[in-house]
PDB file of C-alpha atoms in Angstrom:
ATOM      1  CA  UNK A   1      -5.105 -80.414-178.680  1.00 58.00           C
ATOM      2  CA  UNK A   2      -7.760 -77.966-180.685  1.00 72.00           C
ATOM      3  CA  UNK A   3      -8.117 -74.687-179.715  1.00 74.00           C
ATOM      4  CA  UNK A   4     -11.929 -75.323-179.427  1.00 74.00           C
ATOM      5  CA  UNK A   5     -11.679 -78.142-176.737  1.00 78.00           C
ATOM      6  CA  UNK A   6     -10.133 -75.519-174.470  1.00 79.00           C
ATOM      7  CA  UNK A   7     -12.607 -73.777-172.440  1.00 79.00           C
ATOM      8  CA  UNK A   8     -12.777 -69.906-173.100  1.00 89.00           C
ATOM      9  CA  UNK A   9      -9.431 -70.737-175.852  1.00 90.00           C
ATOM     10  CA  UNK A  10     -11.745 -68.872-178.651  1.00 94.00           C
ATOM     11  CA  UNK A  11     -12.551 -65.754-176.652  1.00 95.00           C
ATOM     12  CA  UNK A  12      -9.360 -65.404-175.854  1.00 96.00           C
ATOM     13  CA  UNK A  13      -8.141 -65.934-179.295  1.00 96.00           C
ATOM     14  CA  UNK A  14     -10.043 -63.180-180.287  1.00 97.00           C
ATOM     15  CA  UNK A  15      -8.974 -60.922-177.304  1.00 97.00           C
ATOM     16  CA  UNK A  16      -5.204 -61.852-178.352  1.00 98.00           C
ATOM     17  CA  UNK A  17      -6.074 -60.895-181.865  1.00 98.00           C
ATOM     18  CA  UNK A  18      -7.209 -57.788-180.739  1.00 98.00           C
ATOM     19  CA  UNK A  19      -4.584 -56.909-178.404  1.00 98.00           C
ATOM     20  CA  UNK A  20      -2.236 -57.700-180.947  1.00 98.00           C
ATOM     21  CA  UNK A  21      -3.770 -55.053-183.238  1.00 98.00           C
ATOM     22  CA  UNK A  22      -3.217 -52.417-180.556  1.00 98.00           C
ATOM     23  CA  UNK A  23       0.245 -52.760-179.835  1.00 98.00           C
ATOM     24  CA  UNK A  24       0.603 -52.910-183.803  1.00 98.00           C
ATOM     25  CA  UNK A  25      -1.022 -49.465-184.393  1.00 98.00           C
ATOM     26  CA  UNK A  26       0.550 -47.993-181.159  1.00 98.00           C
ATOM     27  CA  UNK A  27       4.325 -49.218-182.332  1.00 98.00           C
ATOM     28  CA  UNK A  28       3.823 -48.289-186.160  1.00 97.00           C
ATOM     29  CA  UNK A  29       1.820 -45.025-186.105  1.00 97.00           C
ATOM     30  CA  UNK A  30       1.855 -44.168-182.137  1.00 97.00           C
ATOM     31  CA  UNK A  31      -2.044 -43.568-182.258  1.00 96.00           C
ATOM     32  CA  UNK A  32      -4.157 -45.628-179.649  1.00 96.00           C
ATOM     33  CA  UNK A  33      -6.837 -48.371-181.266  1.00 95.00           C
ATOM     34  CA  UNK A  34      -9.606 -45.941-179.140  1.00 96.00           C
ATOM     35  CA  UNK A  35     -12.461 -47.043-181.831  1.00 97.00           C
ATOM     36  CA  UNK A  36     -15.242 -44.582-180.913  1.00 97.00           C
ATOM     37  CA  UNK A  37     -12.238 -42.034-181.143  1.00 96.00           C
ATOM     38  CA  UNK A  38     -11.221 -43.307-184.676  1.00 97.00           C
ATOM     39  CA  UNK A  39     -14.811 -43.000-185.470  1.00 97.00           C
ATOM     40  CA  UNK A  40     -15.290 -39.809-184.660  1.00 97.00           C
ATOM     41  CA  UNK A  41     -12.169 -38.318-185.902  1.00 96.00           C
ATOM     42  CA  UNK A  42     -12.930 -39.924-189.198  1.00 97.00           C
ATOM     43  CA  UNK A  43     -16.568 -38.627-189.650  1.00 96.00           C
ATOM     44  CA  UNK A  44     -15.447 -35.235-188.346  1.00 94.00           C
ATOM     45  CA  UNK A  45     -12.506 -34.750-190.953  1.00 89.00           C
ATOM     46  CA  UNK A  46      -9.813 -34.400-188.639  1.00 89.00           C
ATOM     47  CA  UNK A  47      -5.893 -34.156-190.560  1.00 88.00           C
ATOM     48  CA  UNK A  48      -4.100 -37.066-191.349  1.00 90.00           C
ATOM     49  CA  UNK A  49      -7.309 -39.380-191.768  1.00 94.00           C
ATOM     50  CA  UNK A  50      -6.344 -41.796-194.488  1.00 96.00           C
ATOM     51  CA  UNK A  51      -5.265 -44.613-191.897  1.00 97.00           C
ATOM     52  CA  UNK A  52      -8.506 -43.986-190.005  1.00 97.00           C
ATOM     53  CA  UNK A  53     -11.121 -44.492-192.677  1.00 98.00           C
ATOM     54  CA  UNK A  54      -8.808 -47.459-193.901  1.00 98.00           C
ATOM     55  CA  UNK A  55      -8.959 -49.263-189.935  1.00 98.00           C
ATOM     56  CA  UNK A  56     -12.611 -48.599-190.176  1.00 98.00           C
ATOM     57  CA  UNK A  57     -12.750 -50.279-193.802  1.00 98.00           C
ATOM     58  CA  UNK A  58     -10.592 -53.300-192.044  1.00 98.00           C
ATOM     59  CA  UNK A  59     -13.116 -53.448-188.874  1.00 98.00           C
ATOM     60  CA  UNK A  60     -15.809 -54.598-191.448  1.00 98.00           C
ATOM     61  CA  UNK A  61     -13.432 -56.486-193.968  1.00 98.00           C
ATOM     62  CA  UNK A  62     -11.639 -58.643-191.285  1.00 98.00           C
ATOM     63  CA  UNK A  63     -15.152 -60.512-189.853  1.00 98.00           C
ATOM     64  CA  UNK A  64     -16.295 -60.903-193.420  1.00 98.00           C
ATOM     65  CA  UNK A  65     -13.187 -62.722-194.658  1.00 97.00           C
ATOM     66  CA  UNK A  66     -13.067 -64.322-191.296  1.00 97.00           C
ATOM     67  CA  UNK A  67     -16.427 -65.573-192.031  1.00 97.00           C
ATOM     68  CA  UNK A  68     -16.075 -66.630-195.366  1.00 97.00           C
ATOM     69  CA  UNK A  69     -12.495 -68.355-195.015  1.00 97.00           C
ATOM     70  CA  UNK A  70     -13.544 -70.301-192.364  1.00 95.00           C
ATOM     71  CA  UNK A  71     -17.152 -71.137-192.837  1.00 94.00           C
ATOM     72  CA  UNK A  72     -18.338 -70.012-189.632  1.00 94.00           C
ATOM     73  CA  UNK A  73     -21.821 -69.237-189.826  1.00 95.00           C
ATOM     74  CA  UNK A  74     -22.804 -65.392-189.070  1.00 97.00           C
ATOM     75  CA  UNK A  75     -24.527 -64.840-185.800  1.00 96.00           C
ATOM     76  CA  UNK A  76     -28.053 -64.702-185.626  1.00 96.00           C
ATOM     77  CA  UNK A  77     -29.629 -61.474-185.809  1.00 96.00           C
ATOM     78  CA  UNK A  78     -30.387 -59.511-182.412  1.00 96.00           C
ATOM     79  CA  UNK A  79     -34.237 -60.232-180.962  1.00 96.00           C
ATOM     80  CA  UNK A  80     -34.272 -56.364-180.431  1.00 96.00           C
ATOM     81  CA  UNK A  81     -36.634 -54.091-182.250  1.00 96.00           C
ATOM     82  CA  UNK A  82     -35.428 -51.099-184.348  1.00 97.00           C
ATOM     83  CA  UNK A  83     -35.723 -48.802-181.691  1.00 97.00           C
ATOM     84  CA  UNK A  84     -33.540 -50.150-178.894  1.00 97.00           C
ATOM     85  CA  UNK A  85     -30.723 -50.161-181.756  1.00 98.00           C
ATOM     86  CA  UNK A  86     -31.885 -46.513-182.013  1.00 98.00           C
ATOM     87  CA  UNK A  87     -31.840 -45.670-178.142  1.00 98.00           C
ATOM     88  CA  UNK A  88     -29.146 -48.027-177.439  1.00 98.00           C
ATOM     89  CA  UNK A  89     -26.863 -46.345-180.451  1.00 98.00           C
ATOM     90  CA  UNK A  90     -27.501 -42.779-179.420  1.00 98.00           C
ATOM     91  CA  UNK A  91     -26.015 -43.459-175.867  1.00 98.00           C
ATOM     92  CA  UNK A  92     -23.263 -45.590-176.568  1.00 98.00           C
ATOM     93  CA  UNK A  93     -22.294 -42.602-179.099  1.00 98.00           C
ATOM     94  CA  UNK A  94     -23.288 -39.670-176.771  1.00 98.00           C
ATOM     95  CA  UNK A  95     -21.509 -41.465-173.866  1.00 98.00           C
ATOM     96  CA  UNK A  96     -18.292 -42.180-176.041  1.00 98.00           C
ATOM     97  CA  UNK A  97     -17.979 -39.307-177.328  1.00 97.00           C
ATOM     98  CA  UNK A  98     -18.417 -36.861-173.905  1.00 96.00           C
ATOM     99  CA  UNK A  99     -16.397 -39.500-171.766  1.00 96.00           C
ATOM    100  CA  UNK A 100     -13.654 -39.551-174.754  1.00 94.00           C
ATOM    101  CA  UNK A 101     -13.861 -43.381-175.035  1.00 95.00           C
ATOM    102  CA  UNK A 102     -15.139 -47.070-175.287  1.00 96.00           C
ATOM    103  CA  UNK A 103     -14.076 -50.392-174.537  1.00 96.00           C
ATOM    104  CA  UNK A 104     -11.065 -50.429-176.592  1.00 96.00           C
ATOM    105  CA  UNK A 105      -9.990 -47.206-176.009  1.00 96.00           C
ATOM    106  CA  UNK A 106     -10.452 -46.346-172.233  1.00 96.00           C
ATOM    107  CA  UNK A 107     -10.849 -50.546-171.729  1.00 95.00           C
ATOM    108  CA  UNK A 108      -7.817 -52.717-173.648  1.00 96.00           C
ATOM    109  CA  UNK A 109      -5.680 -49.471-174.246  1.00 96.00           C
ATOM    110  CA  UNK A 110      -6.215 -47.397-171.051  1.00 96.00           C
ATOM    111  CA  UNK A 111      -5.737 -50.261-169.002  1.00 95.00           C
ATOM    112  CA  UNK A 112      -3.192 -51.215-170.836  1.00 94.00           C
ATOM    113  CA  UNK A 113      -0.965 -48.073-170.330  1.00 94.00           C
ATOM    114  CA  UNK A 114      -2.272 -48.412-166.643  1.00 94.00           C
ATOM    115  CA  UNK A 115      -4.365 -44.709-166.937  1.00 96.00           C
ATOM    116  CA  UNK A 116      -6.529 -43.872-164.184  1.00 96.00           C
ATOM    117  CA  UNK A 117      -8.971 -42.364-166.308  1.00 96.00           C
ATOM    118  CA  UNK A 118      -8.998 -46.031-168.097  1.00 97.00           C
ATOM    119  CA  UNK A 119      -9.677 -47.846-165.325  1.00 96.00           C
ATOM    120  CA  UNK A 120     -12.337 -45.414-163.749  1.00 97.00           C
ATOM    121  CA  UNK A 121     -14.322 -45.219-166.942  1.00 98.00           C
ATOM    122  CA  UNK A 122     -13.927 -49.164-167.715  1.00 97.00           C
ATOM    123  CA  UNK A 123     -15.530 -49.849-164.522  1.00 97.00           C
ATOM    124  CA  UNK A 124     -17.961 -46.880-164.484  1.00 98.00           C
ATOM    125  CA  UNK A 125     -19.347 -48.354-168.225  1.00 98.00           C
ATOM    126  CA  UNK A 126     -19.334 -52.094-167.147  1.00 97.00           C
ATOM    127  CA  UNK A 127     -21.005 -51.272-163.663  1.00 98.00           C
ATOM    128  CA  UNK A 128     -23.679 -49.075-165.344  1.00 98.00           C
ATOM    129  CA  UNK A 129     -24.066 -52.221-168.220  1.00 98.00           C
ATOM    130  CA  UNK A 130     -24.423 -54.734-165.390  1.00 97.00           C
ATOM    131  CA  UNK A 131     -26.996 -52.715-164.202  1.00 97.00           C
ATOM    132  CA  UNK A 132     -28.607 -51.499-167.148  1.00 97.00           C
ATOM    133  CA  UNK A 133     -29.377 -55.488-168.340  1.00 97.00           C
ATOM    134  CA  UNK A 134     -30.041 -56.195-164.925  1.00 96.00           C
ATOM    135  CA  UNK A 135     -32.984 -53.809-164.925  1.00 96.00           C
ATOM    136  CA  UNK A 136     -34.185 -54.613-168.267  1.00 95.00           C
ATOM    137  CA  UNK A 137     -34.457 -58.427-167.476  1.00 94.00           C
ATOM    138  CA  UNK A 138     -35.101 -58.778-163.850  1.00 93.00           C
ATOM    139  CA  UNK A 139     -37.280 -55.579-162.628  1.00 93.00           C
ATOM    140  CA  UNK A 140     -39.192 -54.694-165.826  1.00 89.00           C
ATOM    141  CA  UNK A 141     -38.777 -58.141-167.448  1.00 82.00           C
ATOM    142  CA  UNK A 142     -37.971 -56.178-170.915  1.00 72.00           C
ATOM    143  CA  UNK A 143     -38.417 -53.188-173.040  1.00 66.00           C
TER     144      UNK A 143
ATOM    145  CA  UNK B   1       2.292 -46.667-195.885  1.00 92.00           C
ATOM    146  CA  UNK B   2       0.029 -45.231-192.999  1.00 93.00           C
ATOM    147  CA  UNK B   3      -3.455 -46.456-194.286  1.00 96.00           C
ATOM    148  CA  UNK B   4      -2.103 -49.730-195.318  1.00 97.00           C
ATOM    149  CA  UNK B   5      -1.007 -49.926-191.578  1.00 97.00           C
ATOM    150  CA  UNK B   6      -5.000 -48.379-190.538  1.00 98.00           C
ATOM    151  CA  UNK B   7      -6.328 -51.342-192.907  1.00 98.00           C
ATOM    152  CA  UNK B   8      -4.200 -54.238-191.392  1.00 98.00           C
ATOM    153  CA  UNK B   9      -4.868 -52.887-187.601  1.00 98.00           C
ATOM    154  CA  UNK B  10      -8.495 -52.453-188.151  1.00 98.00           C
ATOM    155  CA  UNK B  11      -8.519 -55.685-189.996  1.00 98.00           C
ATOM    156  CA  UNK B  12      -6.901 -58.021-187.269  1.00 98.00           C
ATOM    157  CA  UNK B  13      -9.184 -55.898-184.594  1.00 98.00           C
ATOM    158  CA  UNK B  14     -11.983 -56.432-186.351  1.00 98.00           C
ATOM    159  CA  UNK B  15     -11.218 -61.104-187.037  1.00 98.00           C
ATOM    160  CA  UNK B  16     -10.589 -60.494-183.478  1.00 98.00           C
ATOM    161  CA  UNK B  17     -14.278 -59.295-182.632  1.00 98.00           C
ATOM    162  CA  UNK B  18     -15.682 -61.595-185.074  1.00 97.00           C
ATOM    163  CA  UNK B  19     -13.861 -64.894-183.397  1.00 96.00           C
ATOM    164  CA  UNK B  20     -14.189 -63.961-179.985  1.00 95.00           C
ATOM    165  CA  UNK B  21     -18.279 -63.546-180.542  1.00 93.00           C
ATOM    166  CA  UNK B  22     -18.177 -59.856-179.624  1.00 95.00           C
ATOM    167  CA  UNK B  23     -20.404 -59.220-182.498  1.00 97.00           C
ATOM    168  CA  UNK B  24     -23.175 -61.367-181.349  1.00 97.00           C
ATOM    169  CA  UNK B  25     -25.119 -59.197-178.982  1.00 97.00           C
ATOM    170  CA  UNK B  26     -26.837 -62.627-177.757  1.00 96.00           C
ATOM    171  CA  UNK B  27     -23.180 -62.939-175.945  1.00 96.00           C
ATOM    172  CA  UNK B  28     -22.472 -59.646-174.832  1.00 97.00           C
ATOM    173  CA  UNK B  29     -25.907 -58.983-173.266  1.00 97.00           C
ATOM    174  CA  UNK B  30     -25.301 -62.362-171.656  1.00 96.00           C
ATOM    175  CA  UNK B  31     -22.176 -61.814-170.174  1.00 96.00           C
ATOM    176  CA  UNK B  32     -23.610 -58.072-168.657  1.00 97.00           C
ATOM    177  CA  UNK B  33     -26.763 -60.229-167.492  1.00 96.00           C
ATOM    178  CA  UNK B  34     -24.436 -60.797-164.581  1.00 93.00           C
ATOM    179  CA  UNK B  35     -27.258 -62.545-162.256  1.00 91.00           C
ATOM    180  CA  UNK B  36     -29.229 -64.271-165.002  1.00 91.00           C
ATOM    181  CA  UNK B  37     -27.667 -67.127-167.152  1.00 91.00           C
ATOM    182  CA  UNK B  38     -23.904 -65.636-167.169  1.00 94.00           C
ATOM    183  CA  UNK B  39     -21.623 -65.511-170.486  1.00 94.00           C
ATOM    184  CA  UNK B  40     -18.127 -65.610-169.476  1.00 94.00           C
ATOM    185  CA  UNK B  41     -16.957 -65.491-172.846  1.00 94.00           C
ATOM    186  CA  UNK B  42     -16.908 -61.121-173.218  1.00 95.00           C
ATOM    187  CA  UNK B  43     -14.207 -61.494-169.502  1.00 96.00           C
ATOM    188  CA  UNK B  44     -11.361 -63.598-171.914  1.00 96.00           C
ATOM    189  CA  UNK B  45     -12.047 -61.688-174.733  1.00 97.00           C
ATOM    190  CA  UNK B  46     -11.139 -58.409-172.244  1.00 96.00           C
ATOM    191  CA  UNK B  47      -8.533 -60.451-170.363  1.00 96.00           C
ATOM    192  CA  UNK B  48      -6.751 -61.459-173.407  1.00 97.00           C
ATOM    193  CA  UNK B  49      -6.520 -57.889-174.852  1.00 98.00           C
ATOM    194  CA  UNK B  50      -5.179 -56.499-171.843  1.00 97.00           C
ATOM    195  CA  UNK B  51      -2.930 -59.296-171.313  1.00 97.00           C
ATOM    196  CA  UNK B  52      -1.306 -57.902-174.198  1.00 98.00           C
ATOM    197  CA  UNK B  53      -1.623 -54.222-174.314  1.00 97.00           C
ATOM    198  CA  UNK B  54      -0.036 -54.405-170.213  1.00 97.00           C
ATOM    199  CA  UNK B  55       2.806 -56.259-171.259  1.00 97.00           C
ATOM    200  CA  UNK B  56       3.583 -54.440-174.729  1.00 97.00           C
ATOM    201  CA  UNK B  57       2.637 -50.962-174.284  1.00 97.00           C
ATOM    202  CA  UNK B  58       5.147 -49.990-170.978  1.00 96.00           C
ATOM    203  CA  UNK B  59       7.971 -51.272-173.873  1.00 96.00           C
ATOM    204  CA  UNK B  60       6.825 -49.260-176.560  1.00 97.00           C
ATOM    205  CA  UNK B  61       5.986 -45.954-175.045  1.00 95.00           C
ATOM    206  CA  UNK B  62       9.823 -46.464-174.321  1.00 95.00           C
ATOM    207  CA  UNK B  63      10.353 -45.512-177.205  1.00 95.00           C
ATOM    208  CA  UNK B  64      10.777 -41.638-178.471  1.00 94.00           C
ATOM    209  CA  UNK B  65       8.262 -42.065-181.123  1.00 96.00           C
ATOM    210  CA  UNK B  66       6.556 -44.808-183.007  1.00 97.00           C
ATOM    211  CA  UNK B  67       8.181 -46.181-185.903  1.00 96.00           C
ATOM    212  CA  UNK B  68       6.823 -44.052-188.481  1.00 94.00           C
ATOM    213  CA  UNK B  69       6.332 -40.669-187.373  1.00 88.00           C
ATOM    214  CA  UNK B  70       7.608 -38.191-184.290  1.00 90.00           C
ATOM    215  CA  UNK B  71       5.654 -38.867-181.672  1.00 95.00           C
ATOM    216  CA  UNK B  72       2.680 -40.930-179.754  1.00 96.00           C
ATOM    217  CA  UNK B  73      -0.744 -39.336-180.176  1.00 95.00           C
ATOM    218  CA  UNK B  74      -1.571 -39.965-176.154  1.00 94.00           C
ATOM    219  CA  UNK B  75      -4.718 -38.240-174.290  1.00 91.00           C
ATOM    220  CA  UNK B  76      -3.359 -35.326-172.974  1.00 86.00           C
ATOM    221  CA  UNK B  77      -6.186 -34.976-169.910  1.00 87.00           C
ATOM    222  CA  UNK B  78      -5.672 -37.221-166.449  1.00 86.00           C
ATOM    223  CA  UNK B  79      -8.406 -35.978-164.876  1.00 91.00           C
ATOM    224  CA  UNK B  80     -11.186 -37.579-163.535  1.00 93.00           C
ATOM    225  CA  UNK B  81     -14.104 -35.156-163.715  1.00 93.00           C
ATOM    226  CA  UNK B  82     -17.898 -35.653-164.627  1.00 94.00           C
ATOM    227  CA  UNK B  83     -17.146 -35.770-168.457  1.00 95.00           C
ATOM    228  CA  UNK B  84     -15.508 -39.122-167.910  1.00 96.00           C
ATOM    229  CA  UNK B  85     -17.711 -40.521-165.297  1.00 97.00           C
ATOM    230  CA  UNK B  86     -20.911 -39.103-166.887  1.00 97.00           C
ATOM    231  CA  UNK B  87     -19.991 -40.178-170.340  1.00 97.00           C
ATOM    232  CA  UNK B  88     -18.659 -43.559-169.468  1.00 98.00           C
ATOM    233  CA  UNK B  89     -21.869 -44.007-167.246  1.00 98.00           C
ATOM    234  CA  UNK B  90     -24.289 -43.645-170.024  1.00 98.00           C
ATOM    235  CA  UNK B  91     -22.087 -45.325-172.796  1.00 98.00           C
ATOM    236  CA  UNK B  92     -22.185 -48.232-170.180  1.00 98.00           C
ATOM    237  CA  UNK B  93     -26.461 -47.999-170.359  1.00 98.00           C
ATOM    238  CA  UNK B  94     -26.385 -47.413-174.097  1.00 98.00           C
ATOM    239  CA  UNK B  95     -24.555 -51.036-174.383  1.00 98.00           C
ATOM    240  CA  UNK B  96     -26.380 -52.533-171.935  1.00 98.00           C
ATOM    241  CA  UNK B  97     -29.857 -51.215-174.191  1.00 98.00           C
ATOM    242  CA  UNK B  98     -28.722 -52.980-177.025  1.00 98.00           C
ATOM    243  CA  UNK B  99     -25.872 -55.467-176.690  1.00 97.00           C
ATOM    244  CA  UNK B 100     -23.290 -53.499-179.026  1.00 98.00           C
ATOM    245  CA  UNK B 101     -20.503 -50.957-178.764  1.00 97.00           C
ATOM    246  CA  UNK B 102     -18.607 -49.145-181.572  1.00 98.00           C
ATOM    247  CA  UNK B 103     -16.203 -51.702-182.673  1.00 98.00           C
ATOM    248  CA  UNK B 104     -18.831 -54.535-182.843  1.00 98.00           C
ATOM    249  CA  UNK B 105     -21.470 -52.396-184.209  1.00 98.00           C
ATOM    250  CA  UNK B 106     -18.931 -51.680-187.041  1.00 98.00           C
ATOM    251  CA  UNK B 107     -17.879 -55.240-187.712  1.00 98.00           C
ATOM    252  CA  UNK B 108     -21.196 -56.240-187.221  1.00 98.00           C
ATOM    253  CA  UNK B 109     -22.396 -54.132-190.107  1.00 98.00           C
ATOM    254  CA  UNK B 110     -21.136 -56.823-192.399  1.00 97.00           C
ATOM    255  CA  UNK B 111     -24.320 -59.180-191.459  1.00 98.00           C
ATOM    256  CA  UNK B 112     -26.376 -56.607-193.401  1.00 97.00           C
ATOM    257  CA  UNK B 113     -29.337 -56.746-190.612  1.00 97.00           C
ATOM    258  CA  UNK B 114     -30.548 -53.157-190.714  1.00 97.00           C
ATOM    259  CA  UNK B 115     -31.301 -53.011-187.032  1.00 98.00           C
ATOM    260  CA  UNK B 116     -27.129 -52.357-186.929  1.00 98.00           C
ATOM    261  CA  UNK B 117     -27.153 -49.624-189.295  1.00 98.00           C
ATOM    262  CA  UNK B 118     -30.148 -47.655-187.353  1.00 98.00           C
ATOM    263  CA  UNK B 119     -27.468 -48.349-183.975  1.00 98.00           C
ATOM    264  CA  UNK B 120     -24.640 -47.003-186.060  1.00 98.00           C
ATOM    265  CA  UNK B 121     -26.530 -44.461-187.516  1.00 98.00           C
ATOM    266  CA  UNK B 122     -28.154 -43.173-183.885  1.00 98.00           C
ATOM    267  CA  UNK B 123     -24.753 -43.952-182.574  1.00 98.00           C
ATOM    268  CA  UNK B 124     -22.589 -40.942-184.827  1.00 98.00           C
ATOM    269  CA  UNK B 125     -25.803 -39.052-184.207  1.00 98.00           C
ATOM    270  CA  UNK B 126     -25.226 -39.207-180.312  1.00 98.00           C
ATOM    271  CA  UNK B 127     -21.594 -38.691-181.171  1.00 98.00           C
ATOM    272  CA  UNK B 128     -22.408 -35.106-182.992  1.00 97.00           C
ATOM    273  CA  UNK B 129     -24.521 -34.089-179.924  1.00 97.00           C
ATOM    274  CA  UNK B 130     -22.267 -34.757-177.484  1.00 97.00           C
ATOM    275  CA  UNK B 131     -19.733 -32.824-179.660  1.00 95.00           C
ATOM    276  CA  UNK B 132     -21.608 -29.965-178.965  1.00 93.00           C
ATOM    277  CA  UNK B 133     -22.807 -30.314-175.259  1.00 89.00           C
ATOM    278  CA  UNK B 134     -19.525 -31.211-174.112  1.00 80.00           C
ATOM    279  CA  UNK B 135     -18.499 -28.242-175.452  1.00 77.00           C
ATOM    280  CA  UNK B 136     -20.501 -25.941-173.530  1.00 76.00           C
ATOM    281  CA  UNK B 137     -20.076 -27.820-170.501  1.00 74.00           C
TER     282      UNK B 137
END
């Protein structure tokens, strides 16, 4: 049986994949695969860096040679305009940064190490995205 | 040894993202458009990562250290004040605006559309204010 004749088997692929690359970094190095947290202590020159700039240099080369090696055709482009990526980018970073995570960090690793704080603030950012896109397409019909 | 570790992590997370469809904003906005045309597909991708991180992490925080180095690099603070709830509120908006968050934004930097470099750009920008405010606060 293929992978892709099982309903949800590709999503789940990927989620495997990326819970897979969490345990990896949390067993070899013992840091947590938090990206906005990697981010940030990249770009802010915190010690012992290398093996963030590298993950961040992976995070880009992994879809690309996924992509390639497989022939699977990139997605199409968002319908947005240029300013929601602007608006949209400055919250996800201001909110990342003050609430000390994202979904990987407080989401697939906090859960995963069963931390209240995880839990709180995955539900907290999924409740406030439900409602966010809820708003956008259903009272105001857009930005 | 460490940043050939960082480049094989962030390399698996980021195939991950890419197969899964996390980097197509078309998906994630339609699996947060809860009561319009739902997209499941964002709920396995989360299910399968924790699926893994529940079952492996309680076995390797076991452990004394990690396997190269002393100790795990864990978030010292359990507490659940406004920072958290504030931050994770608006981060939550700031996805919902736009359809990314930081790993996907990353990954999907490798489509060369410039609208993803402005989100990247605005997003370390929000990152460097919130540096400061949650400083003060």
């Amino acid at each position: 049986m293929m992978i892709e004749n099982i309903p949800f088997g590709i999503p789940l692929i990927g989620g495997l994949l990326i819970g897979f690359s969490s345990v990896l970094l949390l067993l070899l190095l013992g840091r947590l695969a938090g990206i906005s947290g990697i981010v940030w202590g990249a770009v802010s020159a915190q010690p012992d860096n290398a093996w963030r700039w590298t993950f961040i240099v992976g995070l880009v080369a992994g879809p690309w040679l996924f992509h390639t090696l497989s022939a699977t055709p990139y997605p199409a482009p968002s319908p947005l305009e240029w300013w929601h990526a602007a608006i949209g980018g400055l919250l996800v970073g201001f909110g990342t940064n003050l609430g000390s995570g994202c979904t990987s960090g407080h989401g697939v690793c906090g859960i995963g190490r069963l931390s209240p704080r995880g839990f709180v603030a995955t539900l907290t950012f999924m409740a406030t995205g439900f409602i966010t896109v809820y708003v956008i397409r259903h009272v105001i019909g857009g930005l | 040894m460490k940043a050939l570790i960082g480049l094989l992590c962030g390399m698996i997370f980021g195939t991950g993202l890419a197969v899964s469809g996390m980097t197509d904003t078309a998906k994630v906005l339609g699996f947060l458009d809860l009561l319009g045309d739902w997209v499941p597909d964002l709920a396995f991708v989360m299910g399968g990562a924790v699926l893994v991180t529940l079952v492996s992490f309680p076995l390797i925080l076991k452990r004394t250290g990690p396997v190269l180095g002393r100790k795990f690099f864990l978030p010292a603070s359990s507490v659940l004040d406004g920072k958290l709830l504030g931050g994770a509120a608006i981060f939550g908006i700031g996805w919902g605006v736009y359809g990314y968050c930081p790993g996907p934004a990353l990954s999907a930097s490798v489509y060369l559309d410039e609208k993803t470099f402005v989100f990247i750009g605005a997003m370390l920008l929000g990152m460097a204010i919130a540096s400061r405010v949650g400083r003060a606060l």
